[in-house]
Amino acid sequence: MFILTSPDPKQLLNSFVEVVIAGGHKSVKQIKASGLKLRFCTNETQATRENFVKKLQGMGFDISVAEVTAPAPAACCILKERSLRPHLLVHNDLVPEFAEIDKANPNCVVIGDAAENFTYANLNEAFRVLIGMEKPVLISLGRGRYYKETDGLKLDVGAYMKALEYACDVQAEVVGKPAKTFFESALAEMGVSPQQAIMIGDDIVNDVGGAQRCGMRALQVRTGKYRPCDENHPHVKPDAYVNNLAEAVDMILQQL
């Protein structure tokens, strides 16, 4: 049994999976009705936050843009702060997130889950931008190995990020899960410490491992990307396993 021991357990950090979780929208309503705060932390880089929210609202979820922490807006802040002009290797539907960013004469590469845009020609173009720099800068919107959609598992941005790292002898700056700064930004937006938050997610490395490195406790749901071998992971051990989001929420609410 997972015990919520925070001295002020009024916050909840929730990582939403890209498939509909049975009863998930009801669980979100339960959280909000209890007075707990909620944050959806996603590595979604195939859509803007606005479209991501519309998608979830269409599934019955009570969610607003202000409750979503995503990699692209965080990357835009970095680009502006460091006067970086990106060559974008991202999904077409994500490009609007970078509308206010100067992209002329690129001095870095930003890579996201580009899906069908991950062609040899596009990867090679990103490679040429990086290899031509004295100090190449590669910013990756996450480093996931794969994700799950209704038709099965698919390669994620991390696989392509690693290819560019190897070819250009550069280490990518990861913006998104499991980066510690990504979780810290979500916590800062809610105004809470890591000890006051719980992560619920399906990814043993990016959700659970990332949250725990930030100082949070983490529950892994046995849905989505979960695989039985996760329970034998050599380095990451969730604080508890739950069968679904509804079970996780019930467990937490019982401790209030």
PDB file of C-alpha atoms in Angstrom:
ATOM      1  CA  MET A   1       0.000   0.000   0.000  1.00  0.00           C
ATOM      2  CA  PHE A   2       1.334   3.416  -0.918  1.00  0.00           C
ATOM      3  CA  ILE A   3       1.227   5.863   1.965  1.00  0.00           C
ATOM      4  CA  LEU A   4       1.030   9.584   1.225  1.00  0.00           C
ATOM      5  CA  THR A   5       3.220  11.058   3.958  1.00  0.00           C
ATOM      6  CA  SER A   6       3.653  14.644   2.773  1.00  0.00           C
ATOM      7  CA  PRO A   7       2.968  17.175   5.564  1.00  0.00           C
ATOM      8  CA  ASP A   8       0.740  19.059   3.115  1.00  0.00           C
ATOM      9  CA  PRO A   9      -0.543  16.499   0.593  1.00  0.00           C
ATOM     10  CA  LYS A  10      -2.549  18.944  -1.512  1.00  0.00           C
ATOM     11  CA  GLN A  11      -0.831  18.502  -4.835  1.00  0.00           C
ATOM     12  CA  LEU A  12      -0.856  15.833  -7.525  1.00  0.00           C
ATOM     13  CA  LEU A  13       1.368  15.683 -10.597  1.00  0.00           C
ATOM     14  CA  ASN A  14      -0.208  13.486 -13.225  1.00  0.00           C
ATOM     15  CA  SER A  15       1.379  12.120 -16.387  1.00  0.00           C
ATOM     16  CA  PHE A  16      -1.330  11.304 -18.933  1.00  0.00           C
ATOM     17  CA  VAL A  17      -0.916   8.419 -21.358  1.00  0.00           C
ATOM     18  CA  GLU A  18      -1.831   8.767 -25.028  1.00  0.00           C
ATOM     19  CA  VAL A  19      -4.581   6.171 -24.836  1.00  0.00           C
ATOM     20  CA  VAL A  20      -7.942   6.546 -23.165  1.00  0.00           C
ATOM     21  CA  ILE A  21      -7.820   5.110 -19.646  1.00  0.00           C
ATOM     22  CA  ALA A  22     -11.132   3.644 -18.586  1.00  0.00           C
ATOM     23  CA  GLY A  23     -12.685   5.991 -16.041  1.00  0.00           C
ATOM     24  CA  GLY A  24      -9.759   8.402 -16.288  1.00  0.00           C
ATOM     25  CA  HIS A  25     -11.890  11.502 -16.729  1.00  0.00           C
ATOM     26  CA  LYS A  26     -13.860  10.570 -13.619  1.00  0.00           C
ATOM     27  CA  SER A  27     -10.622  10.266 -11.669  1.00  0.00           C
ATOM     28  CA  VAL A  28      -9.571  13.755 -12.725  1.00  0.00           C
ATOM     29  CA  LYS A  29     -12.906  15.118 -11.488  1.00  0.00           C
ATOM     30  CA  GLN A  30     -12.337  13.305  -8.186  1.00  0.00           C
ATOM     31  CA  ILE A  31      -8.930  14.927  -7.803  1.00  0.00           C
ATOM     32  CA  LYS A  32     -10.247  18.415  -8.427  1.00  0.00           C
ATOM     33  CA  ALA A  33     -13.261  17.918  -6.168  1.00  0.00           C
ATOM     34  CA  SER A  34     -10.945  16.868  -3.323  1.00  0.00           C
ATOM     35  CA  GLY A  35      -8.986  20.131  -3.460  1.00  0.00           C
ATOM     36  CA  LEU A  36      -5.838  18.546  -4.856  1.00  0.00           C
ATOM     37  CA  LYS A  37      -3.975  20.446  -7.549  1.00  0.00           C
ATOM     38  CA  LEU A  38      -3.303  18.711 -10.839  1.00  0.00           C
ATOM     39  CA  ARG A  39      -0.722  19.022 -13.575  1.00  0.00           C
ATOM     40  CA  PHE A  40      -0.608  17.082 -16.837  1.00  0.00           C
ATOM     41  CA  CYS A  41       3.063  16.559 -17.722  1.00  0.00           C
ATOM     42  CA  THR A  42       3.400  15.306 -21.267  1.00  0.00           C
ATOM     43  CA  ASN A  43       6.132  14.739 -23.818  1.00  0.00           C
ATOM     44  CA  GLU A  44       3.545  15.269 -26.553  1.00  0.00           C
ATOM     45  CA  THR A  45       5.318  16.882 -29.499  1.00  0.00           C
ATOM     46  CA  GLN A  46       2.941  16.047 -32.328  1.00  0.00           C
ATOM     47  CA  ALA A  47       0.501  18.818 -31.423  1.00  0.00           C
ATOM     48  CA  THR A  48       0.378  22.216 -29.758  1.00  0.00           C
ATOM     49  CA  ARG A  49      -0.774  22.389 -26.161  1.00  0.00           C
ATOM     50  CA  GLU A  50      -4.057  23.887 -27.329  1.00  0.00           C
ATOM     51  CA  ASN A  51      -4.784  20.957 -29.654  1.00  0.00           C
ATOM     52  CA  PHE A  52      -3.606  18.458 -27.038  1.00  0.00           C
ATOM     53  CA  VAL A  53      -6.095  19.929 -24.567  1.00  0.00           C
ATOM     54  CA  LYS A  54      -8.907  19.876 -27.125  1.00  0.00           C
ATOM     55  CA  LYS A  55      -8.196  16.199 -27.722  1.00  0.00           C
ATOM     56  CA  LEU A  56      -8.475  15.380 -24.022  1.00  0.00           C
ATOM     57  CA  GLN A  57     -11.549  17.556 -23.589  1.00  0.00           C
ATOM     58  CA  GLY A  58     -13.149  15.583 -26.418  1.00  0.00           C
ATOM     59  CA  MET A  59     -12.506  12.442 -24.360  1.00  0.00           C
ATOM     60  CA  GLY A  60     -14.373  13.961 -21.433  1.00  0.00           C
ATOM     61  CA  PHE A  61     -11.413  15.281 -19.429  1.00  0.00           C
ATOM     62  CA  ASP A  62     -11.764  18.491 -17.421  1.00  0.00           C
ATOM     63  CA  ILE A  63      -8.481  20.144 -18.396  1.00  0.00           C
ATOM     64  CA  SER A  64      -7.199  23.573 -19.403  1.00  0.00           C
ATOM     65  CA  VAL A  65      -4.052  24.687 -21.225  1.00  0.00           C
ATOM     66  CA  ALA A  66      -2.761  26.212 -17.985  1.00  0.00           C
ATOM     67  CA  GLU A  67      -2.702  22.726 -16.430  1.00  0.00           C
ATOM     68  CA  VAL A  68      -0.378  21.253 -19.073  1.00  0.00           C
ATOM     69  CA  THR A  69       3.414  21.244 -18.961  1.00  0.00           C
ATOM     70  CA  ALA A  70       4.892  20.325 -22.340  1.00  0.00           C
ATOM     71  CA  PRO A  71       8.378  20.429 -23.928  1.00  0.00           C
ATOM     72  CA  ALA A  72       7.809  22.863 -26.819  1.00  0.00           C
ATOM     73  CA  PRO A  73       6.906  25.950 -24.725  1.00  0.00           C
ATOM     74  CA  ALA A  74       9.829  25.198 -22.416  1.00  0.00           C
ATOM     75  CA  ALA A  75      12.151  24.924 -25.418  1.00  0.00           C
ATOM     76  CA  CYS A  76      10.914  28.267 -26.746  1.00  0.00           C
ATOM     77  CA  CYS A  77      11.904  29.913 -23.463  1.00  0.00           C
ATOM     78  CA  ILE A  78      15.410  28.457 -23.783  1.00  0.00           C
ATOM     79  CA  LEU A  79      15.724  29.609 -27.394  1.00  0.00           C
ATOM     80  CA  LYS A  80      14.742  33.156 -26.479  1.00  0.00           C
ATOM     81  CA  GLU A  81      16.974  33.310 -23.400  1.00  0.00           C
ATOM     82  CA  ARG A  82      20.044  32.142 -25.348  1.00  0.00           C
ATOM     83  CA  SER A  83      19.296  33.895 -28.661  1.00  0.00           C
ATOM     84  CA  LEU A  84      19.193  30.558 -30.465  1.00  0.00           C
ATOM     85  CA  ARG A  85      17.695  30.248 -33.938  1.00  0.00           C
ATOM     86  CA  PRO A  86      16.497  26.672 -34.490  1.00  0.00           C
ATOM     87  CA  HIS A  87      16.423  24.399 -37.452  1.00  0.00           C
ATOM     88  CA  LEU A  88      13.257  22.474 -36.652  1.00  0.00           C
ATOM     89  CA  LEU A  89      12.931  18.732 -37.093  1.00  0.00           C
ATOM     90  CA  VAL A  90       9.467  18.399 -35.583  1.00  0.00           C
ATOM     91  CA  HIS A  91       5.958  17.322 -36.492  1.00  0.00           C
ATOM     92  CA  ASN A  92       4.129  19.721 -38.803  1.00  0.00           C
ATOM     93  CA  ASP A  93       1.380  20.203 -36.226  1.00  0.00           C
ATOM     94  CA  LEU A  94       3.899  21.410 -33.636  1.00  0.00           C
ATOM     95  CA  VAL A  95       5.435  24.165 -35.794  1.00  0.00           C
ATOM     96  CA  PRO A  96       2.922  26.831 -34.600  1.00  0.00           C
ATOM     97  CA  GLU A  97       4.462  26.622 -31.106  1.00  0.00           C
ATOM     98  CA  PHE A  98       7.603  28.215 -32.595  1.00  0.00           C
ATOM     99  CA  ALA A  99       5.804  30.997 -34.497  1.00  0.00           C
ATOM    100  CA  GLU A 100       7.470  33.777 -32.489  1.00  0.00           C
ATOM    101  CA  ILE A 101      10.975  32.286 -32.713  1.00  0.00           C
ATOM    102  CA  ASP A 102      13.527  33.586 -35.232  1.00  0.00           C
ATOM    103  CA  LYS A 103      14.486  30.646 -37.425  1.00  0.00           C
ATOM    104  CA  ALA A 104      16.662  32.454 -40.000  1.00  0.00           C
ATOM    105  CA  ASN A 105      20.283  31.273 -40.305  1.00  0.00           C
ATOM    106  CA  PRO A 106      19.932  28.474 -37.709  1.00  0.00           C
ATOM    107  CA  ASN A 107      22.525  28.077 -34.972  1.00  0.00           C
ATOM    108  CA  CYS A 108      20.974  25.003 -33.318  1.00  0.00           C
ATOM    109  CA  VAL A 109      18.684  22.070 -34.057  1.00  0.00           C
ATOM    110  CA  VAL A 110      15.463  21.298 -32.209  1.00  0.00           C
ATOM    111  CA  ILE A 111      14.185  17.743 -32.628  1.00  0.00           C
ATOM    112  CA  GLY A 112      10.812  16.387 -31.546  1.00  0.00           C
ATOM    113  CA  ASP A 113       8.607  13.441 -32.434  1.00  0.00           C
ATOM    114  CA  ALA A 114       8.458  14.280 -36.129  1.00  0.00           C
ATOM    115  CA  ALA A 115       6.736  10.996 -37.097  1.00  0.00           C
ATOM    116  CA  GLU A 116       6.577  10.830 -40.914  1.00  0.00           C
ATOM    117  CA  ASN A 117       8.982  13.785 -41.113  1.00  0.00           C
ATOM    118  CA  PHE A 118      11.757  11.485 -39.868  1.00  0.00           C
ATOM    119  CA  THR A 119      12.984  10.837 -43.395  1.00  0.00           C
ATOM    120  CA  TYR A 120      16.604  10.316 -44.389  1.00  0.00           C
ATOM    121  CA  ALA A 121      16.611  13.687 -46.159  1.00  0.00           C
ATOM    122  CA  ASN A 122      15.302  15.560 -43.120  1.00  0.00           C
ATOM    123  CA  LEU A 123      17.637  13.817 -40.686  1.00  0.00           C
ATOM    124  CA  ASN A 124      20.568  14.471 -42.992  1.00  0.00           C
ATOM    125  CA  GLU A 125      19.648  18.149 -43.223  1.00  0.00           C
ATOM    126  CA  ALA A 126      19.641  18.409 -39.427  1.00  0.00           C
ATOM    127  CA  PHE A 127      22.972  16.565 -39.388  1.00  0.00           C
ATOM    128  CA  ARG A 128      24.481  19.076 -41.830  1.00  0.00           C
ATOM    129  CA  VAL A 129      23.342  22.023 -39.713  1.00  0.00           C
ATOM    130  CA  LEU A 130      24.960  20.522 -36.607  1.00  0.00           C
ATOM    131  CA  ILE A 131      28.161  19.264 -38.197  1.00  0.00           C
ATOM    132  CA  GLY A 132      28.787  22.706 -39.661  1.00  0.00           C
ATOM    133  CA  MET A 133      28.901  24.357 -36.227  1.00  0.00           C
ATOM    134  CA  GLU A 134      32.023  24.828 -34.149  1.00  0.00           C
ATOM    135  CA  LYS A 135      29.984  24.101 -31.012  1.00  0.00           C
ATOM    136  CA  PRO A 136      26.824  22.273 -32.129  1.00  0.00           C
ATOM    137  CA  VAL A 137      23.673  22.694 -30.046  1.00  0.00           C
ATOM    138  CA  LEU A 138      21.041  19.944 -30.209  1.00  0.00           C
ATOM    139  CA  ILE A 139      17.842  20.399 -28.204  1.00  0.00           C
ATOM    140  CA  SER A 140      15.590  17.356 -27.937  1.00  0.00           C
ATOM    141  CA  LEU A 141      11.940  17.552 -26.880  1.00  0.00           C
ATOM    142  CA  GLY A 142      12.193  14.404 -24.774  1.00  0.00           C
ATOM    143  CA  ARG A 143      14.288  11.275 -25.159  1.00  0.00           C
ATOM    144  CA  GLY A 144      11.688   8.516 -25.134  1.00  0.00           C
ATOM    145  CA  ARG A 145      12.597   5.267 -26.861  1.00  0.00           C
ATOM    146  CA  TYR A 146       9.098   4.407 -27.999  1.00  0.00           C
ATOM    147  CA  TYR A 147       5.453   5.143 -27.305  1.00  0.00           C
ATOM    148  CA  LYS A 148       2.188   3.316 -27.719  1.00  0.00           C
ATOM    149  CA  GLU A 149      -0.659   4.160 -30.075  1.00  0.00           C
ATOM    150  CA  THR A 150      -3.770   2.196 -30.932  1.00  0.00           C
ATOM    151  CA  ASP A 151      -1.964   0.312 -33.726  1.00  0.00           C
ATOM    152  CA  GLY A 152       1.041  -0.626 -31.572  1.00  0.00           C
ATOM    153  CA  LEU A 153       4.444   0.647 -30.418  1.00  0.00           C
ATOM    154  CA  LYS A 154       6.288   3.324 -32.386  1.00  0.00           C
ATOM    155  CA  LEU A 155       9.812   4.727 -32.270  1.00  0.00           C
ATOM    156  CA  ASP A 156      10.048   7.960 -30.288  1.00  0.00           C
ATOM    157  CA  VAL A 157      12.310  10.980 -30.606  1.00  0.00           C
ATOM    158  CA  GLY A 158      15.079   9.451 -28.449  1.00  0.00           C
ATOM    159  CA  ALA A 159      16.102   7.002 -31.161  1.00  0.00           C
ATOM    160  CA  TYR A 160      16.641   9.794 -33.687  1.00  0.00           C
ATOM    161  CA  MET A 161      18.246  12.048 -31.085  1.00  0.00           C
ATOM    162  CA  LYS A 162      20.839   9.336 -30.415  1.00  0.00           C
ATOM    163  CA  ALA A 163      21.597   9.065 -34.136  1.00  0.00           C
ATOM    164  CA  LEU A 164      22.400  12.784 -34.350  1.00  0.00           C
ATOM    165  CA  GLU A 165      24.390  12.656 -31.114  1.00  0.00           C
ATOM    166  CA  TYR A 166      26.534   9.852 -32.510  1.00  0.00           C
ATOM    167  CA  ALA A 167      26.992  11.381 -35.960  1.00  0.00           C
ATOM    168  CA  CYS A 168      27.859  14.865 -34.679  1.00  0.00           C
ATOM    169  CA  ASP A 169      29.684  13.903 -31.467  1.00  0.00           C
ATOM    170  CA  VAL A 170      27.344  16.106 -29.447  1.00  0.00           C
ATOM    171  CA  GLN A 171      25.240  15.582 -26.327  1.00  0.00           C
ATOM    172  CA  ALA A 172      21.649  16.714 -26.662  1.00  0.00           C
ATOM    173  CA  GLU A 173      20.002  19.011 -24.160  1.00  0.00           C
ATOM    174  CA  VAL A 174      16.761  17.259 -23.238  1.00  0.00           C
ATOM    175  CA  VAL A 175      13.689  19.407 -22.647  1.00  0.00           C
ATOM    176  CA  GLY A 176      10.870  17.213 -21.366  1.00  0.00           C
ATOM    177  CA  LYS A 177      10.646  14.031 -19.347  1.00  0.00           C
ATOM    178  CA  PRO A 178      12.812  12.648 -17.798  1.00  0.00           C
ATOM    179  CA  ALA A 179      14.843  15.891 -17.442  1.00  0.00           C
ATOM    180  CA  LYS A 180      14.903  17.138 -13.846  1.00  0.00           C
ATOM    181  CA  THR A 181      14.362  20.726 -14.987  1.00  0.00           C
ATOM    182  CA  PHE A 182      11.121  19.722 -16.722  1.00  0.00           C
ATOM    183  CA  PHE A 183       9.606  18.355 -13.516  1.00  0.00           C
ATOM    184  CA  GLU A 184      10.969  21.298 -11.535  1.00  0.00           C
ATOM    185  CA  SER A 185       9.245  23.743 -13.864  1.00  0.00           C
ATOM    186  CA  ALA A 186       5.908  21.969 -13.358  1.00  0.00           C
ATOM    187  CA  LEU A 187       6.361  22.059  -9.595  1.00  0.00           C
ATOM    188  CA  ALA A 188       7.325  25.741  -9.712  1.00  0.00           C
ATOM    189  CA  GLU A 189       4.201  26.552 -11.706  1.00  0.00           C
ATOM    190  CA  MET A 190       2.140  24.929  -8.939  1.00  0.00           C
ATOM    191  CA  GLY A 191       4.212  26.502  -6.190  1.00  0.00           C
ATOM    192  CA  VAL A 192       5.054  23.257  -4.382  1.00  0.00           C
ATOM    193  CA  SER A 193       8.109  21.274  -3.369  1.00  0.00           C
ATOM    194  CA  PRO A 194       8.908  17.786  -4.735  1.00  0.00           C
ATOM    195  CA  GLN A 195       7.996  16.282  -1.371  1.00  0.00           C
ATOM    196  CA  GLN A 196       4.440  17.589  -1.796  1.00  0.00           C
ATOM    197  CA  ALA A 197       3.831  15.958  -5.176  1.00  0.00           C
ATOM    198  CA  ILE A 198       3.192  12.514  -6.594  1.00  0.00           C
ATOM    199  CA  MET A 199       3.750  11.417 -10.172  1.00  0.00           C
ATOM    200  CA  ILE A 200       1.393   8.896 -11.747  1.00  0.00           C
ATOM    201  CA  GLY A 201       2.733   7.511 -15.023  1.00  0.00           C
ATOM    202  CA  ASP A 202       3.197   4.449 -17.205  1.00  0.00           C
ATOM    203  CA  ASP A 203       6.839   4.911 -18.255  1.00  0.00           C
ATOM    204  CA  ILE A 204       9.308   3.368 -15.816  1.00  0.00           C
ATOM    205  CA  VAL A 205      12.218   5.591 -16.925  1.00  0.00           C
ATOM    206  CA  ASN A 206      10.737   8.862 -18.160  1.00  0.00           C
ATOM    207  CA  ASP A 207       7.848   9.137 -15.682  1.00  0.00           C
ATOM    208  CA  VAL A 208       8.867   7.214 -12.579  1.00  0.00           C
ATOM    209  CA  GLY A 209      12.642   7.600 -12.814  1.00  0.00           C
ATOM    210  CA  GLY A 210      12.486  11.258 -13.802  1.00  0.00           C
ATOM    211  CA  ALA A 211      10.090  12.148 -10.994  1.00  0.00           C
ATOM    212  CA  GLN A 212      12.075  10.292  -8.355  1.00  0.00           C
ATOM    213  CA  ARG A 213      15.320  11.989  -9.397  1.00  0.00           C
ATOM    214  CA  CYS A 214      13.531  15.268  -8.805  1.00  0.00           C
ATOM    215  CA  GLY A 215      12.615  14.178  -5.280  1.00  0.00           C
ATOM    216  CA  MET A 216       8.996  13.161  -5.868  1.00  0.00           C
ATOM    217  CA  ARG A 217       7.329   9.878  -5.135  1.00  0.00           C
ATOM    218  CA  ALA A 218       5.998   8.014  -8.145  1.00  0.00           C
ATOM    219  CA  LEU A 219       3.356   5.414  -8.929  1.00  0.00           C
ATOM    220  CA  GLN A 220       3.507   3.296 -12.064  1.00  0.00           C
ATOM    221  CA  VAL A 221       0.244   2.301 -13.711  1.00  0.00           C
ATOM    222  CA  ARG A 222       0.056  -1.077 -15.427  1.00  0.00           C
ATOM    223  CA  THR A 223      -1.377   0.442 -18.616  1.00  0.00           C
ATOM    224  CA  GLY A 224      -0.006   2.098 -21.759  1.00  0.00           C
ATOM    225  CA  LYS A 225       3.760   1.664 -22.014  1.00  0.00           C
ATOM    226  CA  TYR A 226       3.985  -0.527 -18.927  1.00  0.00           C
ATOM    227  CA  ARG A 227       5.572  -3.918 -19.502  1.00  0.00           C
ATOM    228  CA  PRO A 228       5.893  -6.719 -16.896  1.00  0.00           C
ATOM    229  CA  CYS A 229       9.689  -6.525 -17.139  1.00  0.00           C
ATOM    230  CA  ASP A 230       9.480  -2.968 -15.730  1.00  0.00           C
ATOM    231  CA  GLU A 231       8.998  -4.525 -12.313  1.00  0.00           C
ATOM    232  CA  ASN A 232      12.516  -5.946 -12.553  1.00  0.00           C
ATOM    233  CA  HIS A 233      14.162  -2.710 -13.674  1.00  0.00           C
ATOM    234  CA  PRO A 234      17.708  -2.640 -12.255  1.00  0.00           C
ATOM    235  CA  HIS A 235      17.691   1.035 -11.263  1.00  0.00           C
ATOM    236  CA  VAL A 236      14.148   2.411 -11.007  1.00  0.00           C
ATOM    237  CA  LYS A 237      11.665   1.155  -8.419  1.00  0.00           C
ATOM    238  CA  PRO A 238       8.264   2.879  -8.175  1.00  0.00           C
ATOM    239  CA  ASP A 239       6.895   3.679  -4.751  1.00  0.00           C
ATOM    240  CA  ALA A 240       3.926   1.515  -5.729  1.00  0.00           C
ATOM    241  CA  TYR A 241       2.267  -0.163  -8.692  1.00  0.00           C
ATOM    242  CA  VAL A 242      -1.387   0.380  -9.555  1.00  0.00           C
ATOM    243  CA  ASN A 243      -3.539  -1.209 -12.231  1.00  0.00           C
ATOM    244  CA  ASN A 244      -4.942   2.052 -13.573  1.00  0.00           C
ATOM    245  CA  LEU A 245      -5.358   5.769 -12.911  1.00  0.00           C
ATOM    246  CA  ALA A 246      -8.590   5.288 -10.980  1.00  0.00           C
ATOM    247  CA  GLU A 247      -6.872   2.923  -8.529  1.00  0.00           C
ATOM    248  CA  ALA A 248      -4.020   5.402  -8.055  1.00  0.00           C
ATOM    249  CA  VAL A 249      -6.403   8.245  -7.294  1.00  0.00           C
ATOM    250  CA  ASP A 250      -8.422   6.135  -4.846  1.00  0.00           C
ATOM    251  CA  MET A 251      -5.200   5.177  -3.064  1.00  0.00           C
ATOM    252  CA  ILE A 252      -4.143   8.796  -2.700  1.00  0.00           C
ATOM    253  CA  LEU A 253      -7.531  10.117  -1.635  1.00  0.00           C
ATOM    254  CA  GLN A 254      -7.737   7.483   1.101  1.00  0.00           C
ATOM    255  CA  GLN A 255      -4.668   9.044   2.701  1.00  0.00           C
ATOM    256  CA  LEU A 256      -6.103  12.564   2.954  1.00  0.00           C
TER     257      LEU A 256
END
